[in-house]
Amino acid sequence: MGLKDKHCSACTRSTPRLDEGTIGLLKPEIPAWTVGGDRLKRRFAFADFKGALAFVNRVGEVAEAEQHHPDLTIHYNQVDVDIWTHAIEPPGLTENDFILAARIDSLG
């Protein structure tokens, strides 16, 4: 089963962060994303602000359904998405972040 077909599961403070090896195995399923520090990042481009805003609303629906919420920044016709797991200690990447990224990619 691919990442886009999975769903996020609840994390606790003790949920382990992903190690570099696991990140390396998951990353090919979301090739357009970059790993920056302890976050996944991607910029999406649109024709105009209306398209960017519509995308943000679709991402919001997915985030609510998964109960995993990214940081979103709109720059007129671009949207920056940053994903990481806040609930773990210390914050970092879990499989949920890769699942959410793949589900966002599937919004097409």
JSON list of N, CA and C in Angstrom, two decimals, residues 40-67:
[
{"chain": "A", "resi": 40, "resn": "LEU", "atom": "N", "xyz": [9.12, 18.48, 6.12]},
{"chain": "A", "resi": 40, "resn": "LEU", "atom": "CA", "xyz": [8.93, 18.30, 4.69]},
{"chain": "A", "resi": 40, "resn": "LEU", "atom": "C", "xyz": [8.45, 19.63, 4.14]},
{"chain": "A", "resi": 41, "resn": "LYS", "atom": "N", "xyz": [8.97, 20.03, 2.98]},
{"chain": "A", "resi": 41, "resn": "LYS", "atom": "CA", "xyz": [8.62, 21.32, 2.40]},
{"chain": "A", "resi": 41, "resn": "LYS", "atom": "C", "xyz": [8.34, 21.17, 0.91]},
{"chain": "A", "resi": 42, "resn": "ARG", "atom": "N", "xyz": [7.36, 21.95, 0.47]},
{"chain": "A", "resi": 42, "resn": "ARG", "atom": "CA", "xyz": [7.08, 22.01, -0.96]},
{"chain": "A", "resi": 42, "resn": "ARG", "atom": "C", "xyz": [6.38, 23.31, -1.29]},
{"chain": "A", "resi": 43, "resn": "ARG", "atom": "N", "xyz": [6.71, 23.87, -2.44]},
{"chain": "A", "resi": 43, "resn": "ARG", "atom": "CA", "xyz": [6.03, 25.06, -2.96]},
{"chain": "A", "resi": 43, "resn": "ARG", "atom": "C", "xyz": [5.18, 24.64, -4.15]},
{"chain": "A", "resi": 44, "resn": "PHE", "atom": "N", "xyz": [3.92, 25.07, -4.13]},
{"chain": "A", "resi": 44, "resn": "PHE", "atom": "CA", "xyz": [2.98, 24.81, -5.22]},
{"chain": "A", "resi": 44, "resn": "PHE", "atom": "C", "xyz": [2.70, 26.14, -5.92]},
{"chain": "A", "resi": 45, "resn": "ALA", "atom": "N", "xyz": [2.65, 26.15, -7.25]},
{"chain": "A", "resi": 45, "resn": "ALA", "atom": "CA", "xyz": [2.40, 27.36, -8.02]},
{"chain": "A", "resi": 45, "resn": "ALA", "atom": "C", "xyz": [1.05, 27.27, -8.74]},
{"chain": "A", "resi": 46, "resn": "PHE", "atom": "N", "xyz": [0.38, 28.41, -8.86]},
{"chain": "A", "resi": 46, "resn": "PHE", "atom": "CA", "xyz": [-0.94, 28.50, -9.47]},
{"chain": "A", "resi": 46, "resn": "PHE", "atom": "C", "xyz": [-1.00, 29.71, -10.38]},
{"chain": "A", "resi": 47, "resn": "ALA", "atom": "N", "xyz": [-2.05, 29.79, -11.17]},
{"chain": "A", "resi": 47, "resn": "ALA", "atom": "CA", "xyz": [-2.19, 30.91, -12.11]},
{"chain": "A", "resi": 47, "resn": "ALA", "atom": "C", "xyz": [-2.43, 32.23, -11.40]},
{"chain": "A", "resi": 48, "resn": "ASP", "atom": "N", "xyz": [-3.11, 32.17, -10.25]},
{"chain": "A", "resi": 48, "resn": "ASP", "atom": "CA", "xyz": [-3.46, 33.40, -9.56]},
{"chain": "A", "resi": 48, "resn": "ASP", "atom": "C", "xyz": [-3.79, 33.11, -8.09]},
{"chain": "A", "resi": 49, "resn": "PHE", "atom": "N", "xyz": [-4.16, 34.15, -7.37]},
{"chain": "A", "resi": 49, "resn": "PHE", "atom": "CA", "xyz": [-4.48, 34.02, -5.96]},
{"chain": "A", "resi": 49, "resn": "PHE", "atom": "C", "xyz": [-5.68, 33.10, -5.73]},
{"chain": "A", "resi": 50, "resn": "LYS", "atom": "N", "xyz": [-6.67, 33.21, -6.61]},
{"chain": "A", "resi": 50, "resn": "LYS", "atom": "CA", "xyz": [-7.87, 32.38, -6.47]},
{"chain": "A", "resi": 50, "resn": "LYS", "atom": "C", "xyz": [-7.52, 30.89, -6.50]},
{"chain": "A", "resi": 51, "resn": "GLY", "atom": "N", "xyz": [-6.65, 30.50, -7.41]},
{"chain": "A", "resi": 51, "resn": "GLY", "atom": "CA", "xyz": [-6.22, 29.11, -7.49]},
{"chain": "A", "resi": 51, "resn": "GLY", "atom": "C", "xyz": [-5.45, 28.68, -6.25]},
{"chain": "A", "resi": 52, "resn": "ALA", "atom": "N", "xyz": [-4.57, 29.57, -5.76]},
{"chain": "A", "resi": 52, "resn": "ALA", "atom": "CA", "xyz": [-3.81, 29.26, -4.56]},
{"chain": "A", "resi": 52, "resn": "ALA", "atom": "C", "xyz": [-4.73, 29.09, -3.36]},
{"chain": "A", "resi": 53, "resn": "LEU", "atom": "N", "xyz": [-5.70, 29.97, -3.23]},
{"chain": "A", "resi": 53, "resn": "LEU", "atom": "CA", "xyz": [-6.64, 29.91, -2.11]},
{"chain": "A", "resi": 53, "resn": "LEU", "atom": "C", "xyz": [-7.50, 28.64, -2.19]},
{"chain": "A", "resi": 54, "resn": "ALA", "atom": "N", "xyz": [-7.94, 28.28, -3.37]},
{"chain": "A", "resi": 54, "resn": "ALA", "atom": "CA", "xyz": [-8.74, 27.05, -3.53]},
{"chain": "A", "resi": 54, "resn": "ALA", "atom": "C", "xyz": [-7.91, 25.83, -3.11]},
{"chain": "A", "resi": 55, "resn": "PHE", "atom": "N", "xyz": [-6.63, 25.81, -3.47]},
{"chain": "A", "resi": 55, "resn": "PHE", "atom": "CA", "xyz": [-5.75, 24.72, -3.07]},
{"chain": "A", "resi": 55, "resn": "PHE", "atom": "C", "xyz": [-5.62, 24.66, -1.55]},
{"chain": "A", "resi": 56, "resn": "VAL", "atom": "N", "xyz": [-5.41, 25.80, -0.92]},
{"chain": "A", "resi": 56, "resn": "VAL", "atom": "CA", "xyz": [-5.29, 25.84, 0.54]},
{"chain": "A", "resi": 56, "resn": "VAL", "atom": "C", "xyz": [-6.55, 25.27, 1.19]},
{"chain": "A", "resi": 57, "resn": "ASN", "atom": "N", "xyz": [-7.70, 25.59, 0.65]},
{"chain": "A", "resi": 57, "resn": "ASN", "atom": "CA", "xyz": [-8.95, 25.05, 1.20]},
{"chain": "A", "resi": 57, "resn": "ASN", "atom": "C", "xyz": [-9.04, 23.54, 1.03]},
{"chain": "A", "resi": 58, "resn": "ARG", "atom": "N", "xyz": [-8.57, 23.01, -0.11]},
{"chain": "A", "resi": 58, "resn": "ARG", "atom": "CA", "xyz": [-8.57, 21.56, -0.31]},
{"chain": "A", "resi": 58, "resn": "ARG", "atom": "C", "xyz": [-7.59, 20.88, 0.64]},
{"chain": "A", "resi": 59, "resn": "VAL", "atom": "N", "xyz": [-6.42, 21.49, 0.83]},
{"chain": "A", "resi": 59, "resn": "VAL", "atom": "CA", "xyz": [-5.44, 20.96, 1.79]},
{"chain": "A", "resi": 59, "resn": "VAL", "atom": "C", "xyz": [-6.04, 20.96, 3.19]},
{"chain": "A", "resi": 60, "resn": "GLY", "atom": "N", "xyz": [-6.77, 22.02, 3.53]},
{"chain": "A", "resi": 60, "resn": "GLY", "atom": "CA", "xyz": [-7.40, 22.09, 4.84]},
{"chain": "A", "resi": 60, "resn": "GLY", "atom": "C", "xyz": [-8.38, 20.96, 5.07]},
{"chain": "A", "resi": 61, "resn": "GLU", "atom": "N", "xyz": [-9.12, 20.59, 4.04]},
{"chain": "A", "resi": 61, "resn": "GLU", "atom": "CA", "xyz": [-10.07, 19.48, 4.16]},
{"chain": "A", "resi": 61, "resn": "GLU", "atom": "C", "xyz": [-9.34, 18.16, 4.41]},
{"chain": "A", "resi": 62, "resn": "VAL", "atom": "N", "xyz": [-8.25, 17.93, 3.68]},
{"chain": "A", "resi": 62, "resn": "VAL", "atom": "CA", "xyz": [-7.46, 16.72, 3.89]},
{"chain": "A", "resi": 62, "resn": "VAL", "atom": "C", "xyz": [-6.85, 16.71, 5.28]},
{"chain": "A", "resi": 63, "resn": "ALA", "atom": "N", "xyz": [-6.30, 17.85, 5.69]},
{"chain": "A", "resi": 63, "resn": "ALA", "atom": "CA", "xyz": [-5.66, 17.95, 7.01]},
{"chain": "A", "resi": 63, "resn": "ALA", "atom": "C", "xyz": [-6.66, 17.66, 8.13]},
{"chain": "A", "resi": 64, "resn": "GLU", "atom": "N", "xyz": [-7.85, 18.19, 8.01]},
{"chain": "A", "resi": 64, "resn": "GLU", "atom": "CA", "xyz": [-8.87, 17.94, 9.02]},
{"chain": "A", "resi": 64, "resn": "GLU", "atom": "C", "xyz": [-9.28, 16.48, 9.04]},
{"chain": "A", "resi": 65, "resn": "ALA", "atom": "N", "xyz": [-9.44, 15.88, 7.87]},
{"chain": "A", "resi": 65, "resn": "ALA", "atom": "CA", "xyz": [-9.82, 14.47, 7.80]},
{"chain": "A", "resi": 65, "resn": "ALA", "atom": "C", "xyz": [-8.74, 13.59, 8.43]},
{"chain": "A", "resi": 66, "resn": "GLU", "atom": "N", "xyz": [-7.49, 13.95, 8.25]},
{"chain": "A", "resi": 66, "resn": "GLU", "atom": "CA", "xyz": [-6.38, 13.16, 8.79]},
{"chain": "A", "resi": 66, "resn": "GLU", "atom": "C", "xyz": [-5.99, 13.58, 10.21]},
{"chain": "A", "resi": 67, "resn": "GLN", "atom": "N", "xyz": [-6.53, 14.69, 10.68]},
{"chain": "A", "resi": 67, "resn": "GLN", "atom": "CA", "xyz": [-6.15, 15.25, 11.98]},
{"chain": "A", "resi": 67, "resn": "GLN", "atom": "C", "xyz": [-4.64, 15.43, 12.08]}
]
